[in-house]
PDB file of C-alpha atoms in Angstrom:
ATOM      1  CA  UNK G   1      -5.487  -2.665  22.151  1.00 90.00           C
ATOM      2  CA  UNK G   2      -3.386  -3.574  19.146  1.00 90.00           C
ATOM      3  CA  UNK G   3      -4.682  -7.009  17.240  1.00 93.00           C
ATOM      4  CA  UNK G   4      -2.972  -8.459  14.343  1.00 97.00           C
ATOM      5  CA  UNK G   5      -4.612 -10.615  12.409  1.00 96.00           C
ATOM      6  CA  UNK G   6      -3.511 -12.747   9.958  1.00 97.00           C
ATOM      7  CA  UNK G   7      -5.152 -14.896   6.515  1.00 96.00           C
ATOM      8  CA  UNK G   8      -4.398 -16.758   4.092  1.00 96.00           C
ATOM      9  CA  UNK G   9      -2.200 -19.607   4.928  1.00 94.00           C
ATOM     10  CA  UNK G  10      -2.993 -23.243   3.393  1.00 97.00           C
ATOM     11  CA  UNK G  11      -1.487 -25.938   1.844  1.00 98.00           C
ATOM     12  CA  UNK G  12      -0.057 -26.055  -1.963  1.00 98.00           C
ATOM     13  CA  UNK G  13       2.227 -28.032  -4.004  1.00 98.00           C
ATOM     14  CA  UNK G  14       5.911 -26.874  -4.793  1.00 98.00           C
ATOM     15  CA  UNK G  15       6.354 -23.521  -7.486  1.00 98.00           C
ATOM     16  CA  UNK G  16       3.168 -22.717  -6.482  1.00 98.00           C
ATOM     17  CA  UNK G  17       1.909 -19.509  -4.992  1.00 98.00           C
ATOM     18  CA  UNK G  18       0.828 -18.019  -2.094  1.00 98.00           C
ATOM     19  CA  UNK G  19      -0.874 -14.526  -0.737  1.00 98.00           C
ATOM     20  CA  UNK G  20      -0.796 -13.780   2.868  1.00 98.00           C
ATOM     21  CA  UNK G  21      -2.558 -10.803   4.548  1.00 98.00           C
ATOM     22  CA  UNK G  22      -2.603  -9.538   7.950  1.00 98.00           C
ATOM     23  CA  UNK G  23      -5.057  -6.911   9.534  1.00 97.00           C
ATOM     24  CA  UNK G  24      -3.092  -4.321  11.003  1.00 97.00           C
ATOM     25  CA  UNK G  25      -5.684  -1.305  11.578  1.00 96.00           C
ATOM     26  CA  UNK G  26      -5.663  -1.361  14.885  1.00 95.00           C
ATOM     27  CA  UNK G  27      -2.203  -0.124  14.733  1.00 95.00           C
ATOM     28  CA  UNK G  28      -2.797   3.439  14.508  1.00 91.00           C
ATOM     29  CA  UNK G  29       1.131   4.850  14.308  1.00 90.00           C
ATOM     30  CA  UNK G  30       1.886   7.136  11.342  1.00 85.00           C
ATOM     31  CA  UNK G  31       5.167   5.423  10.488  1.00 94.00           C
ATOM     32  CA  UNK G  32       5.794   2.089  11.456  1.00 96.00           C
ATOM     33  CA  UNK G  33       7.889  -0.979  10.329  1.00 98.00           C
ATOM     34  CA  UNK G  34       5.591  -4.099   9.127  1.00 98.00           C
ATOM     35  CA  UNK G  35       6.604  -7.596   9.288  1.00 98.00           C
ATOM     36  CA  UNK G  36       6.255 -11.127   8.347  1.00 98.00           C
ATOM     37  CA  UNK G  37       8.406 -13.550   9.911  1.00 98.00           C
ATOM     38  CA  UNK G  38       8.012 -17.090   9.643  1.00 98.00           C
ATOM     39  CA  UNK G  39       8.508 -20.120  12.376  1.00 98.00           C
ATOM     40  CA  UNK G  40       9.908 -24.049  12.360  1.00 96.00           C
ATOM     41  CA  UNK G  41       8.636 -26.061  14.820  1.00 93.00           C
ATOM     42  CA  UNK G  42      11.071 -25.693  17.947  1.00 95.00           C
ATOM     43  CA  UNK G  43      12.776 -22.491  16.358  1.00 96.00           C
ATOM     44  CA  UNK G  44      12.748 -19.257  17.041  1.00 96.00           C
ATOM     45  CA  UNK G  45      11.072 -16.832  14.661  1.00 97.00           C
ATOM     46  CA  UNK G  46      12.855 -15.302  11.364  1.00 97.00           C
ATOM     47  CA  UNK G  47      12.390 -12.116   9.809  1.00 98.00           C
ATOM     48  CA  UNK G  48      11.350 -13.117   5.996  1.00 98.00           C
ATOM     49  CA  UNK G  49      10.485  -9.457   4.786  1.00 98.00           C
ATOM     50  CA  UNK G  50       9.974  -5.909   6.687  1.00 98.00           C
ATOM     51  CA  UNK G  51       8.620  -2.675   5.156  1.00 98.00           C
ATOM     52  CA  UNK G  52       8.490   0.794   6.541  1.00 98.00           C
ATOM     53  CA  UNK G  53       5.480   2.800   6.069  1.00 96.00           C
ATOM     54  CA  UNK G  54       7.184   5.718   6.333  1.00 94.00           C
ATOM     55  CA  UNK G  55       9.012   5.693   3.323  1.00 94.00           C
ATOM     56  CA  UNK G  56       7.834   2.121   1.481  1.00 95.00           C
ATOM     57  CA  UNK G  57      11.272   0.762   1.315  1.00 97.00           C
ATOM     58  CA  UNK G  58      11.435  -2.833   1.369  1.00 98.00           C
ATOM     59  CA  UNK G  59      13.760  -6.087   3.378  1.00 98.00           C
ATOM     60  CA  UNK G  60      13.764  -9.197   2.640  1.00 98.00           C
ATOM     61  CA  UNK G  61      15.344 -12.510   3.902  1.00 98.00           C
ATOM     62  CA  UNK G  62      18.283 -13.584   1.382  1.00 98.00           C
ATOM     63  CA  UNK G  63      16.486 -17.179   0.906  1.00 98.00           C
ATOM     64  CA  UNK G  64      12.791 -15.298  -0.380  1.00 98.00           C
ATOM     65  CA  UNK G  65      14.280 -12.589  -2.575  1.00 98.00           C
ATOM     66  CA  UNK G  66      13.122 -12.317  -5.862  1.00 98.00           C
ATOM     67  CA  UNK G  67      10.066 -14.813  -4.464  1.00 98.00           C
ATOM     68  CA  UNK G  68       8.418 -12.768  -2.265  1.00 98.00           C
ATOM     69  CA  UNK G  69       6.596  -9.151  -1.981  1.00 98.00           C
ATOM     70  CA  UNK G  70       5.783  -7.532   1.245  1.00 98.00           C
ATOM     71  CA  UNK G  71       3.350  -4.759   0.460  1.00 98.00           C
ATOM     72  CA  UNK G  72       0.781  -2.764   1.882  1.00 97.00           C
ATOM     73  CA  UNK G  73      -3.075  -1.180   0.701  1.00 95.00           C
ATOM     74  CA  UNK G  74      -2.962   3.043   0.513  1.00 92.00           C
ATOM     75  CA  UNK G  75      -3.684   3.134   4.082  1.00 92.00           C
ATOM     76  CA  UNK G  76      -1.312   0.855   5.140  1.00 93.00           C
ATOM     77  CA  UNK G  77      -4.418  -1.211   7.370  1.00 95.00           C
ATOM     78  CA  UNK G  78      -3.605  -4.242   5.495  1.00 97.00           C
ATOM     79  CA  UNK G  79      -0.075  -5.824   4.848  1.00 98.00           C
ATOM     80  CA  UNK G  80       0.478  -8.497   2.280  1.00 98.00           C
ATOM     81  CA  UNK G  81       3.481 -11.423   1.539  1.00 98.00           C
ATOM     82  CA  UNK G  82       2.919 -12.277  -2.108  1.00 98.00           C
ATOM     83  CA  UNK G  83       4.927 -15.713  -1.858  1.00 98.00           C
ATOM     84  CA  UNK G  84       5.718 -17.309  -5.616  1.00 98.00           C
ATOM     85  CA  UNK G  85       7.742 -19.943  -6.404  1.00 98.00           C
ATOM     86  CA  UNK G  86       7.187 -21.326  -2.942  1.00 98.00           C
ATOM     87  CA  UNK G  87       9.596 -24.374  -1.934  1.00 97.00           C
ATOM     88  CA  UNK G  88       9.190 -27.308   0.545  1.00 97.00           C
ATOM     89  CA  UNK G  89      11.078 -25.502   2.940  1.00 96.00           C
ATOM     90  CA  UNK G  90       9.112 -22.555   3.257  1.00 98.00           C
ATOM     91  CA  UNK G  91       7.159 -24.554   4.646  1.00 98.00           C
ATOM     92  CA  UNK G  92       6.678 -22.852   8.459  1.00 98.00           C
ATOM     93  CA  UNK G  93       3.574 -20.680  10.642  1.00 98.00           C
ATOM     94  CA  UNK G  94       3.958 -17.334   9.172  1.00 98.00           C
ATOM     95  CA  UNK G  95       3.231 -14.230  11.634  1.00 98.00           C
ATOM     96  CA  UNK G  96       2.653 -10.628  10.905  1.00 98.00           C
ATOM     97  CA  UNK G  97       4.055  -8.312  13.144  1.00 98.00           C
ATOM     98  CA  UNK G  98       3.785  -4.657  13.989  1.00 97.00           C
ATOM     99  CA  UNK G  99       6.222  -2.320  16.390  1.00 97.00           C
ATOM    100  CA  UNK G 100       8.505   0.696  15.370  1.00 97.00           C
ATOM    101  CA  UNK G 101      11.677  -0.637  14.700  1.00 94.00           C
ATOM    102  CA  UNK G 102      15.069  -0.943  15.996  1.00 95.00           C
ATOM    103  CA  UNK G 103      18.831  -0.909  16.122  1.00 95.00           C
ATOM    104  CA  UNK G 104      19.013  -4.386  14.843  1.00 96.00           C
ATOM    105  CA  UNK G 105      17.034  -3.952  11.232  1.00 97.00           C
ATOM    106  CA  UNK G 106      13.692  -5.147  10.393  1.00 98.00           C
ATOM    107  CA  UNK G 107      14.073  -8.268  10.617  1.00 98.00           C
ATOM    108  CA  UNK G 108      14.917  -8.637  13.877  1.00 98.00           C
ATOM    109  CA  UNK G 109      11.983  -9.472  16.152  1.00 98.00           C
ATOM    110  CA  UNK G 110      13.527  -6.862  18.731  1.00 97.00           C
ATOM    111  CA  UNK G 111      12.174  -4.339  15.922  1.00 98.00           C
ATOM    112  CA  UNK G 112       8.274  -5.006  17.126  1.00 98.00           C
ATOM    113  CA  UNK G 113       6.060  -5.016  19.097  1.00 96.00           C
ATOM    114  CA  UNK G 114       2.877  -6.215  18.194  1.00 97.00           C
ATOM    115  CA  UNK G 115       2.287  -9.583  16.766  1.00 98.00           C
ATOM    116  CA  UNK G 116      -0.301 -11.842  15.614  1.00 98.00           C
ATOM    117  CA  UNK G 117      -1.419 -15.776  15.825  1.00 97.00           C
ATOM    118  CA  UNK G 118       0.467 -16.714  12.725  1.00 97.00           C
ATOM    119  CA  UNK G 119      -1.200 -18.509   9.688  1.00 98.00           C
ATOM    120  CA  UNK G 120       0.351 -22.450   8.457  1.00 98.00           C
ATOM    121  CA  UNK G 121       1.935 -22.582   5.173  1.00 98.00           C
ATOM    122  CA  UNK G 122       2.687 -25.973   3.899  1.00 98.00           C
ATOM    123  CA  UNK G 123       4.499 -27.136   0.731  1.00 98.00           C
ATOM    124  CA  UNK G 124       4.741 -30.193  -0.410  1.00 97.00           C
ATOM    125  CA  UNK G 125       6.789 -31.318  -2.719  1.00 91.00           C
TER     126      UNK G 125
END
């Protein structure tokens, strides 16, 4: 059975910073893609930033680049959303995901499969 689990969520003031990590390890596939995607309440999810193990290459949501780093440890069993410069309106429940991609990019939640609880971010500012 495939569990993601995320950490680090909380609550911070605006331009601060925040690191998110998610558990993947029960994942087992070789080369997969690796998400975060965040949620508003009473909207669906967006894709904030995608990487594929296979290769390390990197997507990102047009309103987080240049903020945020999606990255993962050697063994990709951990994945990571180094969040800077964070802004009230990031504010959301962030979820990891897991799944092997799809016609639609990595961003698209039709790219995965697996996905965890989600983690609160809040900015105030």
């Amino acid at each position: 059975q495939v569990l993601l689990a995320e950490s680090g969520g909380g609550s911070v003031q605006a331009g601060e910073s925040l690191s998110l990590s998610c558990d993947v390890s029960s994942y087992s596939a070789s080369r997969k893609y690796l998400g975060w995607f965040r949620q508003y309440p009473g909207k669906e999810r967006e894709g904030v930033a995608a990487i594929y193990t296979g290769s390390g290459s990197t997507t990102y949501h047009d309103s987080v680049k240049g903020r945020f780093t999606i990255s993962t440890d050697s063994n990709a069993h951990t994945v990571y959303l180094q969040m800077n410069s964070l802004q009230s309106d990031d504010t959301a429940m962030y979820i990891c995901a897991g799944g092997p991609g799809s016609w639609y990019g990595p961003l698209s939640q039709r790219a995965y499969n697996y996905w965890g609880r989600g983690t609160q971010v809040s900015v105030s500012s």
